[in-house]
CSV table of C-alpha atoms in Angstrom, one decimal:
chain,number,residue,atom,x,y,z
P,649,UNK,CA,32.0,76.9,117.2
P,650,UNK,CA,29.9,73.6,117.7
P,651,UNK,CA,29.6,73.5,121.0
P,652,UNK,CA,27.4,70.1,120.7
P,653,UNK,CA,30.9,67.8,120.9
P,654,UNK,CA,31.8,68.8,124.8
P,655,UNK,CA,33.7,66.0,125.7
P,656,UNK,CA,35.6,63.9,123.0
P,657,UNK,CA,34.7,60.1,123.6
P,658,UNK,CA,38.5,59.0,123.6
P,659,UNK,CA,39.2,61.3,126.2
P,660,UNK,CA,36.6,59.7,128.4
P,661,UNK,CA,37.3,56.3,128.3
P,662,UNK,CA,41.1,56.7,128.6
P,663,UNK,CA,40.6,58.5,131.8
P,664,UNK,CA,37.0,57.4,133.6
P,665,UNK,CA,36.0,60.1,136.0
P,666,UNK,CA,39.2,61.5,136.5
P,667,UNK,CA,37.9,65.1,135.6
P,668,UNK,CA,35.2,67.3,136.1
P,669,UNK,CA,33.8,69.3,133.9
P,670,UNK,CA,33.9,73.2,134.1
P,671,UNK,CA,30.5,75.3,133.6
P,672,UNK,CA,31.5,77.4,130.0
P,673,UNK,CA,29.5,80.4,129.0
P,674,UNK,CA,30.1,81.2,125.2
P,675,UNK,CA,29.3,85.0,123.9
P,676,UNK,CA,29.8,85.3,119.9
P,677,UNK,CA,30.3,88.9,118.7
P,678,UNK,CA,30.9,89.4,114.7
P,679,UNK,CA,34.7,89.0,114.9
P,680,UNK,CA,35.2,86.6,118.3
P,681,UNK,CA,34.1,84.2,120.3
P,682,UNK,CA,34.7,84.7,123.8
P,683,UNK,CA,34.8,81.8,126.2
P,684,UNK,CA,34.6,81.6,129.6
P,685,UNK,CA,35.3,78.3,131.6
P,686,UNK,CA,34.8,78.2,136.0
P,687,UNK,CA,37.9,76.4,137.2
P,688,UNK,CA,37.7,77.7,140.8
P,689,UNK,CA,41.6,76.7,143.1
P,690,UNK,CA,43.3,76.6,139.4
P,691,UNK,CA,46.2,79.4,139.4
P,692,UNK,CA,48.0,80.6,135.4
P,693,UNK,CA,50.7,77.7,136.5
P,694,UNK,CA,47.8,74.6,136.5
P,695,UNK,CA,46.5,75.7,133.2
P,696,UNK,CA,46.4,73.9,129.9
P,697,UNK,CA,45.5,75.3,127.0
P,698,UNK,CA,45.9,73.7,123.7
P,699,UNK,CA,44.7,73.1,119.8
P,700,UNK,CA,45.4,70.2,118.2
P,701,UNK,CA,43.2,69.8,115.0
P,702,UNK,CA,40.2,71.3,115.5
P,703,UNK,CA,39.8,70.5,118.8
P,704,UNK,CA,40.3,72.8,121.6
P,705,UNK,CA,41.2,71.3,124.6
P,706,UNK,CA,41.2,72.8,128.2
P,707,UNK,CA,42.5,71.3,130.9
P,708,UNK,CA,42.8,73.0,134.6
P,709,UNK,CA,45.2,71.4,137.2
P,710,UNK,CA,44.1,72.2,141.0
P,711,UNK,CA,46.7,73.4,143.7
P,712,UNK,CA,47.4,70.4,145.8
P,713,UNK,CA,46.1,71.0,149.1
P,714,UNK,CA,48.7,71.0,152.4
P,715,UNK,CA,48.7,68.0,154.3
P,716,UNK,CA,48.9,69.5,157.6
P,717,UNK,CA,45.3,70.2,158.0
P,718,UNK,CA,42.5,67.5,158.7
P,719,UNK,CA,39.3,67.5,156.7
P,720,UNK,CA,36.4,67.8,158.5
P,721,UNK,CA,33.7,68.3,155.8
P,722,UNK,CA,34.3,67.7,152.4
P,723,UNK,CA,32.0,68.6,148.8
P,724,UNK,CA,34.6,70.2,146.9
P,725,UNK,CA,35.5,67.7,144.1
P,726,UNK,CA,39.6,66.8,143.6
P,727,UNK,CA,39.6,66.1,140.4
P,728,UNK,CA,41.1,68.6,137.7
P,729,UNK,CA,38.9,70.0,134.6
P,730,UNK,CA,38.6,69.2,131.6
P,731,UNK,CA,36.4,70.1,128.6
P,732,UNK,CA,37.1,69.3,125.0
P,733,UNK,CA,35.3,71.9,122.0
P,734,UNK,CA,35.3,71.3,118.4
P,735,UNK,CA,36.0,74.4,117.0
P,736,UNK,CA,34.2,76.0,113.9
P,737,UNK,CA,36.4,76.8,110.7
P,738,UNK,CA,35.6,79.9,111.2
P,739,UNK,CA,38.2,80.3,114.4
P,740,UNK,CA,41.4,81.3,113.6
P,741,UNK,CA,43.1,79.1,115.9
P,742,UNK,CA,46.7,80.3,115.4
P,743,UNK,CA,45.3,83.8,117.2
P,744,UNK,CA,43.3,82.0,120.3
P,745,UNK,CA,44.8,83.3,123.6
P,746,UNK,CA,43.4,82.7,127.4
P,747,UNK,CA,43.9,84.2,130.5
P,748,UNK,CA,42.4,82.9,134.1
P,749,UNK,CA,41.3,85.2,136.9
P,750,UNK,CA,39.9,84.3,140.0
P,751,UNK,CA,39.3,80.8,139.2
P,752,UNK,CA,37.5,82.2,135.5
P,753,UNK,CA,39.2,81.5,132.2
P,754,UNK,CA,38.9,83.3,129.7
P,755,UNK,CA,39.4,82.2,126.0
P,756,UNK,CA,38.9,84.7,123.4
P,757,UNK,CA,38.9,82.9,119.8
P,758,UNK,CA,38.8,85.4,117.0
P,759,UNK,CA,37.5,84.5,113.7
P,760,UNK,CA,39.2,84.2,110.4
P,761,UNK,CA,39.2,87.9,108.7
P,762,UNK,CA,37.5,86.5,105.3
P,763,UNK,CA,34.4,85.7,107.5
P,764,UNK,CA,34.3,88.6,109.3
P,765,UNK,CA,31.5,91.0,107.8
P,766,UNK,CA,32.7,94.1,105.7
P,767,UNK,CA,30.7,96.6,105.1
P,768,UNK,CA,31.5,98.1,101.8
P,769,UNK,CA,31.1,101.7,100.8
P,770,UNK,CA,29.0,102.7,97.3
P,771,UNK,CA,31.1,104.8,95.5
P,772,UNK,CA,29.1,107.4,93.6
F,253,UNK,CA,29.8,69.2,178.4
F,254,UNK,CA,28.1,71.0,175.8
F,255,UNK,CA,24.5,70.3,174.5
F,256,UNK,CA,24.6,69.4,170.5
F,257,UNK,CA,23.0,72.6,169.2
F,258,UNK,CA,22.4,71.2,165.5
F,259,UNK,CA,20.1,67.6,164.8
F,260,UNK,CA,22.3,67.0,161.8
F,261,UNK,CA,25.8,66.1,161.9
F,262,UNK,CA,27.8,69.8,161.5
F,263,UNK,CA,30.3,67.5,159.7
F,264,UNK,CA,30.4,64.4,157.6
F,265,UNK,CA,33.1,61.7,157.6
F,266,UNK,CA,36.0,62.3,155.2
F,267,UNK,CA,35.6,59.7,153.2
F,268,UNK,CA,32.5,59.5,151.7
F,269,UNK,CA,31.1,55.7,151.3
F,270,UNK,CA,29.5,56.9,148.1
F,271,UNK,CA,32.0,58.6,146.3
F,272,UNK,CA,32.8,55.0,144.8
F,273,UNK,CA,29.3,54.0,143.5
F,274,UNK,CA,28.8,57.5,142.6
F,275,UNK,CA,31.8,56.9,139.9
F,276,UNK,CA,30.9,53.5,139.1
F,277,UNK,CA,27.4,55.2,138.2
F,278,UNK,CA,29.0,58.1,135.9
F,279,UNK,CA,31.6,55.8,134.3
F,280,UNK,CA,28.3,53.2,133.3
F,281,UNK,CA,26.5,56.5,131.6
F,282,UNK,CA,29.5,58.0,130.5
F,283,UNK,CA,28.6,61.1,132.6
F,284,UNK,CA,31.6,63.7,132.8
F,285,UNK,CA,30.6,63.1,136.5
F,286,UNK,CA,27.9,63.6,138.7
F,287,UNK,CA,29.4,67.3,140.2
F,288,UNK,CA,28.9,68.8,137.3
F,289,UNK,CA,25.0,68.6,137.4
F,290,UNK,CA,25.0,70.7,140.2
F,291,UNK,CA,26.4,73.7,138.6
F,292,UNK,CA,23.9,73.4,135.3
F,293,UNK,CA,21.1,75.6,135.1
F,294,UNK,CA,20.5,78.7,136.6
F,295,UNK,CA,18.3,78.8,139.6
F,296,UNK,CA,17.8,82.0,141.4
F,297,UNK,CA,19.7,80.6,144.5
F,298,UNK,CA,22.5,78.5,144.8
F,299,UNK,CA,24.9,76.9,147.6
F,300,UNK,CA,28.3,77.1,146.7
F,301,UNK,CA,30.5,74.1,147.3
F,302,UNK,CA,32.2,74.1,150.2
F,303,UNK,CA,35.3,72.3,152.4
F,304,UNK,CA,35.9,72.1,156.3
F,305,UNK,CA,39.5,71.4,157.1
F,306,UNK,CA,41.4,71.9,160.7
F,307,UNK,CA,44.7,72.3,162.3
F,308,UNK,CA,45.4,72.9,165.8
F,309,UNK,CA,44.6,76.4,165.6
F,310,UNK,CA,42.1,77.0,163.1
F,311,UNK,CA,39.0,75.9,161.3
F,312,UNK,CA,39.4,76.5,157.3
F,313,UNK,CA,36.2,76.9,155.8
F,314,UNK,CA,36.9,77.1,151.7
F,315,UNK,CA,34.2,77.7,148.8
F,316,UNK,CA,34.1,77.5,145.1
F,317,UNK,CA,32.9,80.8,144.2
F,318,UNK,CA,35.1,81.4,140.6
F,319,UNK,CA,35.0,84.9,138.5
F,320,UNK,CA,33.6,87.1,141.2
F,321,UNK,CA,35.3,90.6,142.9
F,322,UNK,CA,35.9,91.2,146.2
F,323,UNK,CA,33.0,93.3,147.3
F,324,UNK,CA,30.9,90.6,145.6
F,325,UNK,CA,30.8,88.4,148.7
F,326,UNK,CA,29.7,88.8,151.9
F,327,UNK,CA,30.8,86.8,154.9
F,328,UNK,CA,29.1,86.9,158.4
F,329,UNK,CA,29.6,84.7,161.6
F,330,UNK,CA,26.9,84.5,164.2
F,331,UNK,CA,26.0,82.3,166.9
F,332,UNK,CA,28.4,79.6,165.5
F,333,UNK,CA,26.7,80.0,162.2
F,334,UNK,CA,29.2,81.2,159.2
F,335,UNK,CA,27.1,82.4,156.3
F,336,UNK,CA,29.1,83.4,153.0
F,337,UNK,CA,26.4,85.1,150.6
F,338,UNK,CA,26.6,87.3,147.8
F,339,UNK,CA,25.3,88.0,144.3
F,340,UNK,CA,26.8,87.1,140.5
F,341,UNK,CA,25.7,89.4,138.5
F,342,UNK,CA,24.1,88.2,134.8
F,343,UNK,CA,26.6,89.2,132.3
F,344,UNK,CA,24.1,90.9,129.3
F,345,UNK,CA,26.1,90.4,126.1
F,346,UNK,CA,27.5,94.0,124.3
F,347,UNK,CA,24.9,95.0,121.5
F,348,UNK,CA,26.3,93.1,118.4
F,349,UNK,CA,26.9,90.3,120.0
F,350,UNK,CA,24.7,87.3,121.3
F,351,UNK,CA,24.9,84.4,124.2
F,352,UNK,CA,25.8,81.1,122.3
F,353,UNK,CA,25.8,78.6,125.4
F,354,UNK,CA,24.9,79.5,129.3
F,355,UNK,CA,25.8,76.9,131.9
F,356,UNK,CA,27.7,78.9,134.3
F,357,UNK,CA,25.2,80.0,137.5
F,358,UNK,CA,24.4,84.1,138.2
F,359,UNK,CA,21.8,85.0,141.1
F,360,UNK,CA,22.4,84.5,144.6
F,361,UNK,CA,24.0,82.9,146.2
F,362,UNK,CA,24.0,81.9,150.0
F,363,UNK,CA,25.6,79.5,152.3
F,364,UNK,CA,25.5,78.6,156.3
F,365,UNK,CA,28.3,76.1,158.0
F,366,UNK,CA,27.6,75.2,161.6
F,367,UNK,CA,30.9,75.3,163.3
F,368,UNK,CA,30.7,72.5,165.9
F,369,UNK,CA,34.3,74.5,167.5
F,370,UNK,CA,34.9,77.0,170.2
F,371,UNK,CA,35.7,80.4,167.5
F,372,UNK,CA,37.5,83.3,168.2
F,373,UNK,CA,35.4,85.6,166.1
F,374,UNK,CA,36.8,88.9,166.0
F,375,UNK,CA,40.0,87.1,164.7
F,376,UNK,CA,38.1,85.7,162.1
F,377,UNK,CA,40.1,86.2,158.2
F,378,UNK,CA,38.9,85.3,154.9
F,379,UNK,CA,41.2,85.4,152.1
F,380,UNK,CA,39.4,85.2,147.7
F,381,UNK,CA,42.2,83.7,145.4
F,382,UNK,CA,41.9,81.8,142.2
F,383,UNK,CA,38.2,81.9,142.6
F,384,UNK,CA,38.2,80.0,145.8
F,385,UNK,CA,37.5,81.6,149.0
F,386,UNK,CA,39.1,80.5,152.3
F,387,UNK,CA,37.8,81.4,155.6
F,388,UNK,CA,39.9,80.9,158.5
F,389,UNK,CA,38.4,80.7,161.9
F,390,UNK,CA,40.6,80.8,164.7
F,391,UNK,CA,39.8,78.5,167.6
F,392,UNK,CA,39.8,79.8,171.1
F,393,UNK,CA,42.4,78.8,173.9
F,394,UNK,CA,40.3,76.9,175.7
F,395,UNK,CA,38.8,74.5,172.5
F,396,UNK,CA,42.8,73.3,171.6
F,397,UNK,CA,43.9,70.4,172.9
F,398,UNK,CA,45.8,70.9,175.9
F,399,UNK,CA,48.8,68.5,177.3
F,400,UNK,CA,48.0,67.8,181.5
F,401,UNK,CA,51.1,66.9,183.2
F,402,UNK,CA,50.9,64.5,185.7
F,403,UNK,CA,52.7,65.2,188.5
F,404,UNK,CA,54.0,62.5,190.8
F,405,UNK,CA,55.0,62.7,194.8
C-alpha cells in the first residue's frame, strides 16, 4: 500500500480545511494489511468507507453536538475526517471491510491470493 | 465572593480569534490542518483534547481518547482539579507481520481541567463512547442561578 499519497490534491482544494486528518497506524502481515484510523465522537452511522479506483477513501462524520449546552472551553476540532490512500495492486479491494470501535476504525485489506506466499512441498 | 484560585483563565472564549488565521495559514501550505500536528509522533506523555460545555445543571467535560477500554482511563476530581489519565498501550505487531506506518500516539497520557464551578463531587459520572469520553459534573444547589422574587407591600 503506498502510503506516501495521504491526501489526494483534488480533494484538498475542493474543500480547504474542512477536514481533519485522522492519525492511521498500518500493520502488514503476509496476507493483509490492517489499518487503523482515530476518528474519536464518529459512531458506524457517520462512517464512509469507499474505493473508487485505487484510491481508498475514508471519511468520518462527527455526531452533531446538542445545542442546549454552552461551551465554556473549546480544543476539540468540528470538522469531520478525512484521509485518502492509494492502494497497492496487491489489495484485493473487492474483499476490504471496516469496522469502528470506540472512536478506532479498523480496515483490514487482504491481499490478492496470487501474491500471497505459498510454500510448496518437495515431493520425493 | 470567592478568591480566583487559578492565574490563568480556567476557560477561554468560545470563539477563538485565531481559529480564522489558523485556516488561512493551513489553506496557504496546503496543510490537512494544523490539529493534526498535535497527534504526530509519539512522545511519552500526551494531553488529550478536551471540551468544557454547561447547562444549568452540569459541567460536561469531553476528551478525545479513541480505541482505548474502559479500565484504561482513570478519572479523579480533587480540589476543583479534574484529572483524566491513563495509559495506551504500544500495539507490538504478531510475529510475521511488521509496522508499515505509526502516527497514532501510545504512552501516557494525563490531563487536569480547573473547574472554575461550585461541583457536586460524589455525583460526579463519566460515560466512554465512540472513543470520546464525557465527564459530567454536577453543579451544586447553591452555584445555579437562582430566580429572587421581589415582593412588594
Amino acid at each position: 500500500m503506498n502510503c506516501t499519497t495521504n491526501y489526494s490534491p483534488t480533494a484538498t482544494q475542493a474543500t480547504p480545511a474542512q477536514f481533519t486528518t485522522p492519525a492511521v497506524n498500518v500493520v502488514e502481515s503476509k496476507d493483509q494489511f490492517v489499518l487503523e484510523a482515530e476518528m474519536p465522537g464518529v459512531a458506524k452511522d457517520g462512517l464512509e468507507v469507499s474505493v473508487e479506483g485505487r484510491n481508498l477513501t475514508l471519511v468520518g462524520r462527527r455526531l452533531t453536538r446538542s445545542a442546549e449546552v454552552s461551551t465554556l472551553y473549546r480544543e476539540i476540532t468540528a470538522r469531520d475526517f478525512k484521509r485518502v490512500f492509494e492502494l497497492d495492486e496487491t489489495i484485493d479491494t473487492a474483499r476490504i471491510t471496516a469496522r469502528i470501535e470506540q472512536g478506532l476504525l479498523r480496515v483490514t485489506l487482504p491481499k490478492v491470493e496470487a501474491v500471497k506466499p505459498r510454500k510448496i512441498s518437495v515431493v520425493e | 465572593m470567592r478568591l480566583v484560585r487559578f492565574s490563568q483563565p480556567s476557560f477561554q472564549t468560545v470563539n477563538d480569534p485565531f481559529d480564522a488565521f489558523t485556516q488561512e495559514i493551513d489553506r496557504l501550505f496546503a496543510l490537512p490542518n494544523y490539529s493534526a500536528a498535535r497527534h504526530q509522533g509519539n512522545s511519552a506523555f500526551r494531553a488529550p483534547a478536551v471540551d468544557v460545555h454547561e447547562d444549568k445543571t452540569n459541567v460536561y467535560v469531553t476528551a478525545e481518547l479513541p480505541g482505548l477500554t474502559k479500565d484504561a482511563i482513570d478519572i479523579a476530581f480533587d480540589d476543583r482539579v479534574l484529572t483524566i489519565s491513563g495509559e495506551r498501550k504500544l500495539e507490538v505487531p504478531a510475529q510475521d507481520s511488521a509496522v508499515a506506518r505509526r502516527e497514532r500516539f501510545h504512552g501516557r497520557f494525563e490531563r487536569q481541567l480547573a473547574i472554575d464551578r461550585n461541583v457536586d463531587r460524589d455525583q460526579i459520572k463519566a460515560v466512554y463512547k465512540d472513543g470520546v469520553l464525557t465527564v459530567t459534573l454536577p453543579k451544586q444547589e447553591e452555584a445555579k442561578p437562582r430566580q429572587i422574587e421581589v415582593s412588594f407591600n
